[in-house]
Short mmCIF file of C-alpha atoms in Angstrom, two decimals:
data_model
loop_
_atom_site.label_atom_id
_atom_site.label_comp_id
_atom_site.label_asym_id
_atom_site.label_seq_id
_atom_site.Cartn_x
_atom_site.Cartn_y
_atom_site.Cartn_z
CA UNK T 1144 78.97 83.05 145.18
CA UNK T 1145 79.65 84.41 148.64
CA UNK T 1146 82.89 83.98 150.53
CA UNK T 1147 81.46 81.20 152.66
CA UNK T 1148 80.91 78.61 149.98
CA UNK T 1149 79.09 76.14 152.18
CA UNK T 1150 76.49 78.51 153.62
CA UNK T 1151 73.29 76.97 152.24
CA UNK T 1152 71.13 79.60 150.56
CA UNK T 1153 67.44 79.62 149.85
CA UNK T 1154 68.17 79.22 146.13
CA UNK T 1155 70.01 75.94 146.83
CA UNK T 1156 67.00 74.54 148.65
CA UNK T 1157 64.66 75.66 145.88
CA UNK T 1158 66.88 74.00 143.27
CA UNK T 1159 67.10 70.75 145.26
CA UNK T 1160 63.34 70.65 145.81
CA UNK T 1161 62.69 71.31 142.11
CA UNK T 1162 65.00 68.46 141.11
CA UNK T 1163 63.30 66.09 143.57
CA UNK T 1164 59.84 67.16 142.41
CA UNK T 1165 60.80 66.59 138.77
CA UNK T 1166 62.14 63.13 139.64
CA UNK T 1167 59.02 62.25 141.62
CA UNK T 1168 56.71 63.52 138.88
CA UNK T 1169 58.46 61.50 136.18
CA UNK T 1170 58.50 58.42 138.40
CA UNK T 1171 54.76 58.76 139.11
CA UNK T 1172 54.03 59.21 135.40
CA UNK T 1173 55.78 55.91 134.74
CA UNK T 1174 53.80 54.16 137.45
CA UNK T 1175 50.47 55.63 136.30
CA UNK T 1176 51.06 54.41 132.79
CA UNK T 1177 51.43 50.95 134.27
CA UNK T 1178 54.48 50.50 132.18
CA UNK T 1179 55.51 46.86 131.80
CA UNK T 1180 53.13 45.35 134.33
CA UNK T 1181 52.76 41.86 132.89
CA UNK T 1182 55.48 41.08 130.44
CA UNK T 1183 55.89 37.62 129.00
CA UNK T 1184 58.97 38.00 126.85
CA UNK T 1185 62.11 40.06 126.55
CA UNK T 1186 63.27 41.94 123.50
CA UNK T 1187 67.00 42.30 122.87
CA UNK T 1188 68.01 45.24 120.71
CA UNK T 1189 71.39 46.21 119.35
CA UNK T 1190 71.74 49.74 117.95
CA UNK T 1191 67.98 50.14 118.13
CA UNK T 1192 67.49 47.17 115.76
CA UNK T 1193 65.78 44.10 117.11
CA UNK T 1194 68.18 41.25 117.78
CA UNK T 1195 65.76 38.71 119.17
CA UNK T 1196 62.75 37.96 121.38
CA UNK T 1197 62.85 35.36 124.10
CA UNK T 1198 59.97 34.16 126.31
CA UNK T 1199 60.48 34.62 130.04
CA UNK T 1200 58.81 31.27 130.70
CA UNK T 1201 61.52 29.31 128.94
CA UNK T 1202 64.95 28.84 130.54
CA UNK T 1203 67.67 29.61 128.04
CA UNK T 1204 71.12 31.11 127.59
CA UNK T 1205 71.57 33.48 124.66
CA UNK T 1206 74.86 34.77 123.30
CA UNK T 1207 74.31 38.30 122.02
CA UNK T 1208 76.97 38.99 119.41
CA UNK T 1209 77.32 42.70 118.58
CA UNK T 1210 79.92 44.53 116.51
CA UNK T 1211 81.14 46.00 119.81
CA UNK T 1212 81.33 42.88 121.94
CA UNK T 1213 79.45 39.93 123.35
CA UNK T 1214 76.90 39.65 126.13
CA UNK T 1215 75.41 36.48 127.57
CA UNK T 1216 71.74 36.68 128.49
CA UNK T 1217 70.35 34.04 130.84
CA UNK T 1218 66.64 33.44 131.33
CA UNK T 1219 65.74 31.33 134.33
CA UNK T 1220 62.68 31.09 136.59
CA UNK T 1221 60.95 33.91 134.75
CA UNK T 1222 63.82 36.38 135.15
CA UNK T 1223 66.28 37.53 132.53
CA UNK T 1224 69.73 38.81 133.42
CA UNK T 1225 73.14 39.22 131.87
CA UNK T 1226 75.61 36.61 133.10
CA UNK T 1227 78.64 37.54 131.04
CA UNK T 1228 79.93 40.51 129.07
CA UNK T 1229 83.35 41.13 127.57
CA UNK T 1230 83.39 44.83 128.32
CA UNK T 1231 85.55 46.56 130.92
CA UNK T 1232 82.85 47.78 133.26
CA UNK T 1233 80.37 44.93 133.45
CA UNK T 1234 77.61 47.25 134.65
CA UNK T 1235 74.97 45.24 132.84
CA UNK T 1236 75.77 42.16 134.95
CA UNK T 1237 74.88 44.10 138.08
CA UNK T 1238 71.61 45.55 136.84
CA UNK T 1239 68.29 44.34 138.22
CA UNK T 1240 66.90 41.45 136.16
CA UNK T 1241 64.05 41.84 133.71
CA UNK T 1242 60.97 40.06 135.04
CA UNK T 1243 57.26 39.90 134.30
CA UNK T 1244 57.00 43.13 136.30
CA UNK T 1245 59.21 44.87 133.77
CA UNK T 1246 62.72 46.22 133.91
CA UNK T 1247 65.43 47.08 131.46
CA UNK T 1248 69.06 46.05 131.19
CA UNK T 1249 71.37 48.32 129.26
CA UNK T 1250 74.90 47.70 128.09
CA UNK T 1251 76.21 51.05 126.91
CA UNK T 1252 79.56 49.88 125.47
CA UNK T 1253 77.90 47.22 123.32
CA UNK T 1254 74.81 49.31 122.44
CA UNK T 1255 72.55 46.57 123.81
CA UNK T 1256 69.19 47.06 125.51
CA UNK T 1257 67.10 44.26 126.97
CA UNK T 1258 63.54 45.25 127.68
CA UNK T 1259 60.41 43.43 128.74
CA UNK T 1260 57.36 43.34 126.54
CA UNK T 1261 53.92 41.81 126.48
CA UNK T 1262 51.20 41.26 123.95
CA UNK T 1263 50.66 39.12 120.92
CA UNK T 1264 53.09 40.54 118.43
CA UNK T 1265 55.91 38.16 117.79
CA UNK T 1266 54.62 35.44 120.06
CA UNK T 1267 53.32 33.35 117.15
CA UNK T 1268 56.80 33.12 115.79
CA UNK T 1269 58.14 32.03 119.15
CA UNK T 1270 55.62 29.26 119.76
CA UNK T 1271 57.54 26.05 119.42
CA UNK Z 264 92.13 82.78 128.65
CA UNK Z 265 94.61 84.65 130.72
CA UNK Z 266 97.05 82.48 132.59
CA UNK Z 267 98.60 85.31 134.54
CA UNK Z 268 101.84 83.70 135.53
CA UNK Z 269 103.79 80.54 135.94
CA UNK Z 270 102.35 79.93 139.39
CA UNK Z 271 98.83 79.75 138.03
CA UNK Z 272 99.90 77.43 135.24
CA UNK Z 273 101.70 75.16 137.70
CA UNK Z 274 98.77 75.13 140.11
CA UNK Z 275 96.25 74.37 137.40
CA UNK Z 276 98.49 71.53 136.22
CA UNK Z 277 98.61 70.20 139.76
CA UNK Z 278 94.84 70.43 140.12
CA UNK Z 279 94.38 68.72 136.75
CA UNK Z 280 96.53 65.88 138.08
CA UNK Z 281 94.37 65.75 141.21
CA UNK Z 282 91.24 65.55 139.05
CA UNK Z 283 92.73 62.73 136.97
CA UNK Z 284 93.73 60.79 140.10
CA UNK Z 285 90.26 61.23 141.60
CA UNK Z 286 88.78 59.90 138.36
CA UNK Z 287 91.23 56.99 138.47
CA UNK Z 288 90.31 56.16 142.06
CA UNK Z 289 86.71 55.92 140.95
CA UNK Z 290 87.47 53.47 138.17
CA UNK Z 291 89.49 51.29 140.57
CA UNK Z 292 86.90 51.34 143.34
CA UNK Z 293 83.61 51.60 141.47
CA UNK Z 294 80.71 52.40 143.74
CA UNK Z 295 78.32 50.29 141.75
CA UNK Z 296 74.69 50.47 142.76
CA UNK Z 297 73.41 48.54 139.79
CA UNK Z 298 72.79 51.53 137.60
CA UNK Z 299 75.16 52.19 134.72
CA UNK Z 300 76.57 55.67 134.47
CA UNK Z 301 75.89 56.50 138.09
CA UNK Z 302 78.96 57.48 140.04
CA UNK Z 303 80.07 60.06 142.52
CA UNK Z 304 82.11 62.10 140.08
CA UNK Z 305 84.83 62.89 142.59
CA UNK Z 306 86.88 64.59 139.88
CA UNK Z 307 84.29 67.33 139.96
CA UNK Z 308 85.61 68.35 143.39
CA UNK Z 309 88.78 69.55 141.72
CA UNK Z 310 86.76 71.32 139.03
CA UNK Z 311 84.66 73.09 141.69
CA UNK Z 312 87.84 74.11 143.49
CA UNK Z 313 89.30 75.59 140.31
CA UNK Z 314 86.04 77.35 139.52
CA UNK Z 315 85.97 79.13 142.87
CA UNK Z 316 89.70 79.89 143.06
CA UNK Z 317 90.53 80.72 139.46
CA UNK Z 318 87.34 81.13 137.44
CA UNK Z 319 85.03 79.45 135.00
CA UNK Z 320 87.37 79.35 132.01
CA UNK Z 321 90.12 77.69 134.01
CA UNK Z 322 87.58 75.21 135.42
CA UNK Z 323 86.37 74.39 131.91
CA UNK Z 324 89.93 73.78 130.79
CA UNK Z 325 90.66 71.43 133.71
CA UNK Z 326 87.34 69.65 133.33
CA UNK Z 327 87.66 68.90 129.64
CA UNK Z 328 91.34 67.96 129.82
CA UNK Z 329 90.79 65.55 132.72
CA UNK Z 330 87.92 63.92 130.83
CA UNK Z 331 90.14 63.24 127.84
CA UNK Z 332 93.07 62.09 129.99
CA UNK Z 333 90.93 59.76 132.16
CA UNK Z 334 89.32 58.24 129.07
CA UNK Z 335 92.65 57.74 127.34
CA UNK Z 336 94.43 56.26 130.37
CA UNK Z 337 91.93 54.32 132.42
CA UNK Z 338 88.56 53.78 130.79
CA UNK Z 339 87.20 52.72 127.45
CA UNK Z 340 87.68 55.32 124.74
CA UNK Z 341 84.19 54.55 123.46
CA UNK Z 342 82.86 56.03 126.68
CA UNK Z 343 84.63 59.33 125.98
CA UNK Z 344 81.55 60.65 124.19
CA UNK Z 345 79.49 60.17 127.36
CA UNK Z 346 81.98 61.75 129.72
CA UNK Z 347 82.78 64.61 127.36
CA UNK Z 348 79.11 65.48 126.85
CA UNK Z 349 78.59 65.31 130.61
CA UNK Z 350 81.64 67.43 131.37
CA UNK Z 351 80.83 70.14 128.82
CA UNK Z 352 77.16 70.37 129.79
CA UNK Z 353 78.07 70.38 133.47
CA UNK Z 354 80.68 73.14 133.16
CA UNK Z 355 78.36 75.34 131.05
CA UNK Z 356 75.53 75.03 133.56
CA UNK Z 357 77.86 75.59 136.53
CA UNK Z 358 79.28 78.71 134.90
CA UNK Z 359 75.79 80.13 134.51
CA UNK Z 360 74.58 79.07 137.97
CA UNK Z 361 77.79 80.40 139.57
CA UNK Z 362 76.62 83.94 138.83
CA UNK Z 363 73.28 83.35 140.55
CA UNK Z 364 72.29 83.41 144.23
CA UNK Z 365 73.61 79.93 144.95
CA UNK Z 366 76.19 78.54 147.33
CA UNK Z 367 78.67 75.87 146.25
CA UNK Z 368 75.93 73.32 146.91
CA UNK Z 369 73.59 74.81 144.32
CA UNK Z 370 76.38 75.11 141.74
CA UNK Z 371 77.51 71.52 142.32
CA UNK Z 372 73.96 70.12 142.25
CA UNK Z 373 73.19 71.95 139.01
CA UNK Z 374 76.42 70.62 137.53
CA UNK Z 375 75.72 67.05 138.62
CA UNK Z 376 72.17 67.06 137.30
CA UNK Z 377 73.25 68.67 134.01
CA UNK Z 378 76.00 66.07 133.66
CA UNK Z 379 73.53 63.20 134.06
CA UNK Z 380 70.93 64.67 131.70
CA UNK Z 381 73.61 65.19 129.04
CA UNK Z 382 74.71 61.58 129.35
CA UNK Z 383 71.12 60.41 129.02
CA UNK Z 384 70.83 62.31 125.76
CA UNK Z 385 74.02 60.72 124.46
CA UNK Z 386 72.58 57.33 125.39
CA UNK Z 387 69.43 58.26 123.46
CA UNK Z 388 71.56 59.11 120.46
CA UNK Z 389 73.76 56.02 120.63
CA UNK Z 390 71.21 53.36 121.55
CA UNK Z 391 68.21 54.90 119.87
CA UNK Z 392 65.37 56.06 122.05
CA UNK Z 393 62.46 54.85 119.99
CA UNK Z 394 61.80 51.52 121.67
CA UNK Z 395 62.46 52.23 125.30
CA UNK Z 396 62.06 56.00 125.19
CA UNK Z 397 59.35 56.15 127.82
CA UNK Z 398 61.27 53.81 130.07
CA UNK Z 399 64.37 56.00 129.84
CA UNK Z 400 62.48 59.07 130.92
CA UNK Z 401 60.19 57.61 133.58
CA UNK Z 402 62.48 55.01 135.15
CA UNK Z 403 66.03 56.08 134.48
CA UNK Z 404 65.85 59.87 134.52
CA UNK Z 405 64.38 60.12 138.06
CA UNK Z 406 67.25 57.97 139.36
CA UNK Z 407 69.76 60.11 137.47
CA UNK Z 408 68.22 63.29 138.88
CA UNK Z 409 68.34 62.07 142.48
CA UNK Z 410 71.87 60.72 142.01
CA UNK Z 411 73.04 63.99 140.45
CA UNK Z 412 71.55 65.83 143.42
CA UNK Z 413 73.20 63.62 146.04
CA UNK Z 414 76.56 63.47 144.27
CA UNK Z 415 76.43 67.26 143.84
CA UNK Z 416 75.91 67.76 147.58
CA UNK Z 417 78.76 65.42 148.51
CA UNK Z 418 81.16 67.01 146.03
CA UNK Z 419 80.25 70.52 147.21
CA UNK Z 420 80.86 69.48 150.80
CA UNK Z 421 84.30 68.07 149.95
CA UNK Z 422 85.33 70.95 147.68
CA UNK Z 423 84.04 73.56 150.15
CA UNK Z 424 86.04 72.09 153.02
CA UNK Z 425 89.17 71.80 150.89
CA UNK Z 426 88.73 75.45 149.88
CA UNK Z 427 88.61 76.38 153.58
CA UNK Z 428 91.76 74.41 154.40
CA UNK Z 429 93.88 75.40 151.41
CA UNK Z 430 94.74 79.08 151.68
CA UNK Z 431 94.66 81.09 148.50
CA UNK Z 432 98.06 82.21 147.35
CA UNK Z 433 98.80 85.84 148.07
CA UNK Z 434 102.22 85.91 146.41
CA UNK Z 435 102.46 88.19 143.43
CA UNK Z 436 105.27 87.95 140.96
#
């Protein structure tokens, strides 16, 4: 590095542009795949093992009990979001809700992921 | 590692304390934008400062020690794995990039991006990537890349200006 540490060099710009291009390319790939366009239920997983599936159409409150802590998932008006978590950060409570358009809620301390899903698998079991 | 004299040891200790305090400030005033794991990483300012003033080894020492101290004192110990992976990956990449044709901005950006990618891989390992693997890479990684870039720029700006204001010690013992 030169003596003037804040003199922007060409290499800095190249690096920044490459990072932005990579981000844009990945983002476009996700959009092109049409990932999670019309979901009708959410899947809750703990440690990569399925914990439960809940339809977005049905208002409910689910207590997710994990070995690491507890999260409270609320489904209302077709959106699913975390309303309570007994971790220190509470990041998952501030994440965008999972809707029919997709989305994912992650609670890192409790190893919980809440993702949207569509299709037939599992829906038979849920029909009440 | 060659800690030449007591002054260097004292100064590195001081800068380690600064890094820990910066990390503490961030846990008290979280700049939450709804994305877990995304933060400014102000403690990296101190690491950048050490890297320029003292060298890569000293920066690695400060970086890893502050990660352990911050985790033990202020945050959840279970998150230590994430911060440690981020810190190690970040310092390795910054050490390599430091030798290249970059300014402090490039070094800091590379460090920030490396930090975020490392944390994503830990999340893969802890949560399991099989079910939401594509989502992680297409929806979360772009955000992490852009955040690493922005945070890197801000930290470089802060560290660079502090480097200008704080004169390097000319005293020899």
